[in-house]
């Protein structure tokens, strides 16, 4: 109570009754009166909304600013609650159509019509469970996704989803308790939504943006109906609860400050930073807290408007039986039980101050007025408004110097454009300059302000002020440097612009002005050499072509340093010096466009200093050397360039880009380079084709001799090449045939067929070849016949031995052990192969009781060969591969015949016809014959 009495009281609102518009008869306006029975009301969307409880009417009334009252029947019995959304033309009402029937909630779309009335988009009963109860309060979220209804039995029903439609929403009981719910309020902070629930005995908050809606009890005391509200962002959206002794403020998770406003509270609202409290006059008798709004006609009620931030009472007045207080059209409307409406219009700041001090804006009392405003807790915005008005006063009187000083005091609150427009119109550039200077000193200037200030300096030709402005901010920059550089450059103050760019390290602007405006290429190049590596690299890529055009030698030297061991030229030498960095030299090759001499010097330097230079450096250097070689006329210089290009090719740097190097050599007809690359790439056929195209017969033979062992087909191609020549090539044909004969590269028949195309090649050319070939085959036949005879004799002998073993007894006449060579003693072991052993020797050395230890190794070889033959009988792919790769195809076929590979072919009896079998066998024999001819 003591805190309440210490608050200062002001009359910052004007009270007057709401009056009807003047009539057509010219009579004075009459007090506006609402129809009888008004019990509930709300406001929003440009109208005051009322609901009555008369059974015969049950109307919802709309009062727009024109005071043309309209209505429609919403219920048959009574309207108990109204909620008008502020951001949508949606009205939610609660009422009754019949006695004893559950109240109905109706959602009205005021923008759509249904038979002249607002469209009712949704109707549902207001009941928390199976038993009917009275609705006590209602609130709706402005996003239309939440609606909460409080009941007298302590329940709260939450509707989530689109509240205007049944299908898109879900209703559930959020809260159950034993005390009547007296207030509800949604709080939205970012993406988090809270619902405050207050009853007569406690206060709770629910977090609706989290699953399961966690609940937190904030306090153990509540309030009466309509004694709670939600503040605006100026009070951090706090929930206000007015008890009989104090007014409490709550955050979703804790209780905030409280204010000792005593008295029985009936109504609480929040309006534009003010707390509006309607309380019962202390002279009347106390009433029930829950039913505090059901006052009798004789009651007197006090309406107080509090400024909680500045702690004063902005207005206080007594009314007769207030129904509610509404806010619309920038004013407060107090509705009383007799149907009258009282308007409370807030005074403007100047009027408020004049109410405190009638001589506020007299010149000699201005400082006094400021002090008075501060003592009344007027914020800085209000003070700024006083300075603005005083500045306007002086400006209108023609005191521009005094006015600009007052406007300077508004900096940070008053929009600078308000002042700038005044002094631009008055052509008071020096006053405008003073204002803009202060704006920059307080670091509140934007790029446009910097542009304007610099233009003022240039128009006033005040170079000293200009230099002072750009050079005075050594410790702190109070303007947009880039904007200043642009303005100075545009005005022709290049030296000032360059100074700013260099000082504040706007390297791009510095180089742009030096190169495009001042044309000082040497200085620009020197500046780049002082930059850190990354910036030097990027600027050389950007301006390298321009610098190369005007200062090619210096630019080339800087690029050499940048790509090898770059250190900014301003760095001091010493042990603590940072390790040098190097750029990718390949990326700077485009800088040398139209500067081939410098490009060659750069590339040669890079290849000498850095052998691991990027491949593009070597590629470009090769192309450059080949171009110079191709266009050179002097034979000595051409020979030197030829050697340089060939040396570069042989450096081993073109293995990964073989094709590219080959294309370059072919484009410039660099013969030696092409042949070298063919050799490195093992393209022996291309080498030979190259000599064939140039008809270099000796070179063709040399290629065959050099690479014929690696690629045998070269001799065949050489023979075909010489066979197609109509010239006399007997010497070369003979050389080729000699090598073919020695290496057995082609069948004789194929040689004859090849040479048949040459009209100059006679039989004498291949006479020696054919004779030698026939003699070799004859000798081979003789050797084969001798080997066959030997095998036949051995086979006959073995068969005889087998027959003897089967039919005749075997006499063992061995007298010595085959292992230890000692005389045999009983017991002994004898084998049919003729070997005999001591029993202890046999048991020590034998691996099997049934095999002779002496014959076992040879027997195992034979068995392994037999098993291998069995496993490889069906290996058709291996047979084909060996047939193609072998020089003697006939021996391969014979070997596979010996293994029995072709036995299955001769045993096929289930073919559909004999013709098919004959065809398969004939095809196989033809294929074997072809491979045999090629191999022999």
Coordinates of C-alpha atoms in Angstrom, one line a residue, residues 42-49 84-86 327-328:
X42 CA -14.5 -7.7 -26.8
X43 CA -12.7 -5.6 -29.5
X44 CA -10.6 -6.0 -32.6
X45 CA -10.5 -5.7 -36.3
X46 CA -11.9 -2.2 -36.2
X47 CA -15.0 -2.9 -34.2
X48 CA -16.3 -3.2 -30.6
X49 CA -18.2 -6.5 -30.2
X84 CA -12.3 -11.4 -31.2
X85 CA -8.9 -12.2 -32.8
X86 CA -6.7 -9.2 -33.5
X327 CA -9.1 -0.9 -26.6
X328 CA -9.7 0.0 -30.2

